[in-house]
Amino acid sequence: MVNRFLAILASVLLAFGIYTNAEPLHSQVFDNSFRTIEISPLSNSYLPPIWVMGQDDNPLVVSFDNLSEDRKYLRYSLVHCNSDWTPSQLQESEYTNSFNYADIENYKYSSNTFAHYVHYSFTLPNENMQLLRSGNYIVKVYEQDNPDEILFQTRFSVCENIATMKSSVSSRTDIDYNERHQQIEVEVIDHNHSVNDPFNDLTLIVSQNTRLDNEVTIKRPLLVSGNRYTFSHNSQLIFPAGNEYRRIETVAINAPSMGVMNMQFYEPYYHAILRTDNPRADQPYYYDKTQNGHFTIRNWESEHSDVEADYVVTHFSLDTDGPLTGGDIYIDGEFAEHLSKNSRKMVYDASSGLYTADILLKQGAYNYQYLWLPDGVSVGSTSLIEGDKYQTVNEYLVKLYQRRPGDRYDRFIGFGITFSGK
């Protein structure tokens, strides 16, 4: 009863804007038995988790596994957020069509796997959960009889798609020319002439390869011409180029796969011993077609990888010729949730002279890279280990939000994806 009263009080305070110092909400796993959390449009699993309003035939698909013998009775609810992922001032009834919860009823048990798990999935929006406002959302998953204990939460967005985003990437930047950086330029076309004050009402957010640590926020366009707004020649729109992602595959248990030195079984899991990686900063650029940090679940012997792909302890190692001081090394990639609260820090093993990390991963094809995070810094660097090569193919996501005077939330009005080196 007390918890319910506090929840109602929090909702009232939020509605009246009393929470002025709210922290951004992140994707986060609170119960480590929940794994392989994916959210993407039905049409393409490599696209960002954005639902375009009105496209009911292309909902977002949320899927995940629970390492367990038995099904749990799970439920989810939503939190509407501003462009910076802090909770908005909207009340639940303003962004959903009914009670803000729904049961997760679609589940399947794993089959022919050493690791037993239950695979769950649901779509957004659906008949039980409509999405009435554009913007950012957090979906929280919990057991039906214990709503106060969140098992995990993840992010997605809803876009009105009323503005066209034309983006381009160049290695001829304002700070160097075909060397270590890439620069983004974005032109916005406001088809509905809905933006009255583009210098004060717009927020542009740009991310590279779905990373959040080096995501940038731009508040003012450089140029406005009628219903066209140009964001360019801004130092924040210059990104270190990085390098092509490294790739591994654990799609086969009994056959060699890309990057796997050997596969061994120790109860209760298979273990994939990967080939030891080396720094590439001083090596020439080498093109490799990757998925820009994404991953794909796959067991090559099965047509139903969602429930027939096994879980494998995957052993990463990196040889830096001794320990590095002044910071830490992290494995970066969509599967590692980048530099987040669930990020994967490597540990230096003095006996082998290597940095190592052991991660339980579902069979599949994975992209990854190594980021150096100096002490006291929140943005990872590719320069020390991977190197920054201007030719690198990177995926850039640009998102445009609008907030007019008097509005209580940030409308998400347009987005676009562009690639460097193409």
PDB file of N, CA, C and O in Angstrom, residues 4 75-78 92 96-104 126 128-129 140 142 144 147:
ATOM      1  N   ARG A   4       2.492   1.751  -3.371  1.00  0.00           N
ATOM      2  CA  ARG A   4       1.538   2.265  -4.360  1.00  0.00           C
ATOM      3  C   ARG A   4       1.305   3.763  -4.148  1.00  0.00           C
ATOM      4  O   ARG A   4       1.227   4.537  -5.095  1.00  0.00           O
ATOM      5  N   ARG A  75       5.733  -9.121 -16.777  1.00  0.00           N
ATOM      6  CA  ARG A  75       4.917  -7.982 -17.181  1.00  0.00           C
ATOM      7  C   ARG A  75       5.867  -6.830 -17.515  1.00  0.00           C
ATOM      8  O   ARG A  75       7.013  -6.798 -17.057  1.00  0.00           O
ATOM      9  N   TYR A  76       5.400  -5.885 -18.323  1.00  0.00           N
ATOM     10  CA  TYR A  76       6.221  -4.716 -18.624  1.00  0.00           C
ATOM     11  C   TYR A  76       5.386  -3.447 -18.516  1.00  0.00           C
ATOM     12  O   TYR A  76       4.154  -3.463 -18.603  1.00  0.00           O
ATOM     13  N   SER A  77       6.061  -2.345 -18.290  1.00  0.00           N
ATOM     14  CA  SER A  77       5.443  -1.023 -18.289  1.00  0.00           C
ATOM     15  C   SER A  77       6.415  -0.037 -18.916  1.00  0.00           C
ATOM     16  O   SER A  77       7.600  -0.352 -19.127  1.00  0.00           O
ATOM     17  N   LEU A  78       5.917   1.165 -19.231  1.00  0.00           N
ATOM     18  CA  LEU A  78       6.697   2.148 -19.980  1.00  0.00           C
ATOM     19  C   LEU A  78       6.894   3.425 -19.179  1.00  0.00           C
ATOM     20  O   LEU A  78       6.052   3.804 -18.357  1.00  0.00           O
ATOM     21  N   GLU A  92       1.015   8.983 -17.310  1.00  0.00           N
ATOM     22  CA  GLU A  92       0.907   7.728 -18.053  1.00  0.00           C
ATOM     23  C   GLU A  92      -0.275   7.728 -19.004  1.00  0.00           C
ATOM     24  O   GLU A  92      -0.190   7.213 -20.123  1.00  0.00           O
ATOM     25  N   THR A  96      -0.064   6.378 -23.041  1.00  0.00           N
ATOM     26  CA  THR A  96      -0.588   5.039 -23.300  1.00  0.00           C
ATOM     27  C   THR A  96      -2.114   5.089 -23.285  1.00  0.00           C
ATOM     28  O   THR A  96      -2.709   5.995 -22.712  1.00  0.00           O
ATOM     29  N   ASN A  97      -2.731   4.098 -23.916  1.00  0.00           N
ATOM     30  CA  ASN A  97      -4.182   4.119 -24.099  1.00  0.00           C
ATOM     31  C   ASN A  97      -4.948   3.455 -22.977  1.00  0.00           C
ATOM     32  O   ASN A  97      -6.177   3.481 -22.950  1.00  0.00           O
ATOM     33  N   SER A  98      -4.224   2.810 -22.029  1.00  0.00           N
ATOM     34  CA  SER A  98      -4.911   2.074 -20.966  1.00  0.00           C
ATOM     35  C   SER A  98      -4.001   2.051 -19.749  1.00  0.00           C
ATOM     36  O   SER A  98      -3.119   2.899 -19.607  1.00  0.00           O
ATOM     37  N   PHE A  99      -4.220   1.079 -18.863  1.00  0.00           N
ATOM     38  CA  PHE A  99      -3.299   0.921 -17.744  1.00  0.00           C
ATOM     39  C   PHE A  99      -1.893   0.684 -18.283  1.00  0.00           C
ATOM     40  O   PHE A  99      -1.698  -0.043 -19.258  1.00  0.00           O
ATOM     41  N   ASN A 100      -0.924   1.286 -17.641  1.00  0.00           N
ATOM     42  CA  ASN A 100       0.445   1.224 -18.149  1.00  0.00           C
ATOM     43  C   ASN A 100       1.145  -0.066 -17.710  1.00  0.00           C
ATOM     44  O   ASN A 100       2.144  -0.048 -17.001  1.00  0.00           O
ATOM     45  N   TYR A 101       0.591  -1.182 -18.147  1.00  0.00           N
ATOM     46  CA  TYR A 101       1.266  -2.463 -17.982  1.00  0.00           C
ATOM     47  C   TYR A 101       0.598  -3.475 -18.902  1.00  0.00           C
ATOM     48  O   TYR A 101      -0.561  -3.328 -19.291  1.00  0.00           O
ATOM     49  N   ALA A 102       1.362  -4.502 -19.251  1.00  0.00           N
ATOM     50  CA  ALA A 102       0.824  -5.600 -20.064  1.00  0.00           C
ATOM     51  C   ALA A 102       1.634  -6.849 -19.764  1.00  0.00           C
ATOM     52  O   ALA A 102       2.838  -6.778 -19.465  1.00  0.00           O
ATOM     53  N   ASP A 103       0.983  -7.998 -19.857  1.00  0.00           N
ATOM     54  CA  ASP A 103       1.647  -9.270 -19.587  1.00  0.00           C
ATOM     55  C   ASP A 103       2.417  -9.736 -20.817  1.00  0.00           C
ATOM     56  O   ASP A 103       2.020  -9.500 -21.959  1.00  0.00           O
ATOM     57  N   ILE A 104       3.531 -10.425 -20.558  1.00  0.00           N
ATOM     58  CA  ILE A 104       4.325 -11.028 -21.634  1.00  0.00           C
ATOM     59  C   ILE A 104       3.906 -12.481 -21.742  1.00  0.00           C
ATOM     60  O   ILE A 104       4.256 -13.322 -20.905  1.00  0.00           O
ATOM     61  N   ASN A 126       1.087  -2.674 -29.446  1.00  0.00           N
ATOM     62  CA  ASN A 126       0.235  -3.835 -29.634  1.00  0.00           C
ATOM     63  C   ASN A 126      -1.162  -3.483 -29.130  1.00  0.00           C
ATOM     64  O   ASN A 126      -1.405  -2.355 -28.690  1.00  0.00           O
ATOM     65  N   ASN A 128      -2.694  -4.201 -26.560  1.00  0.00           N
ATOM     66  CA  ASN A 128      -2.768  -3.888 -25.138  1.00  0.00           C
ATOM     67  C   ASN A 128      -1.955  -2.660 -24.736  1.00  0.00           C
ATOM     68  O   ASN A 128      -2.107  -2.163 -23.614  1.00  0.00           O
ATOM     69  N   MET A 129      -1.093  -2.208 -25.637  1.00  0.00           N
ATOM     70  CA  MET A 129      -0.220  -1.093 -25.302  1.00  0.00           C
ATOM     71  C   MET A 129      -0.009  -0.222 -26.540  1.00  0.00           C
ATOM     72  O   MET A 129       0.838  -0.500 -27.381  1.00  0.00           O
ATOM     73  N   LYS A 140      10.267  -1.353 -18.908  1.00  0.00           N
ATOM     74  CA  LYS A 140      10.737  -2.054 -17.727  1.00  0.00           C
ATOM     75  C   LYS A 140      10.029  -3.394 -17.607  1.00  0.00           C
ATOM     76  O   LYS A 140       8.810  -3.470 -17.746  1.00  0.00           O
ATOM     77  N   TYR A 142       9.353  -6.913 -15.280  1.00  0.00           N
ATOM     78  CA  TYR A 142       9.350  -7.370 -13.898  1.00  0.00           C
ATOM     79  C   TYR A 142       8.368  -8.531 -13.776  1.00  0.00           C
ATOM     80  O   TYR A 142       7.566  -8.795 -14.673  1.00  0.00           O
ATOM     81  N   GLN A 144       5.070 -10.374 -12.417  1.00  0.00           N
ATOM     82  CA  GLN A 144       3.726  -9.827 -12.214  1.00  0.00           C
ATOM     83  C   GLN A 144       3.430  -9.548 -10.747  1.00  0.00           C
ATOM     84  O   GLN A 144       2.755  -8.558 -10.422  1.00  0.00           O
ATOM     85  N   PRO A 147       6.155  -5.900  -8.846  1.00  0.00           N
ATOM     86  CA  PRO A 147       6.420  -4.787  -9.767  1.00  0.00           C
ATOM     87  C   PRO A 147       7.502  -3.838  -9.288  1.00  0.00           C
ATOM     88  O   PRO A 147       8.025  -3.049 -10.093  1.00  0.00           O
TER      89      PRO A 147
END
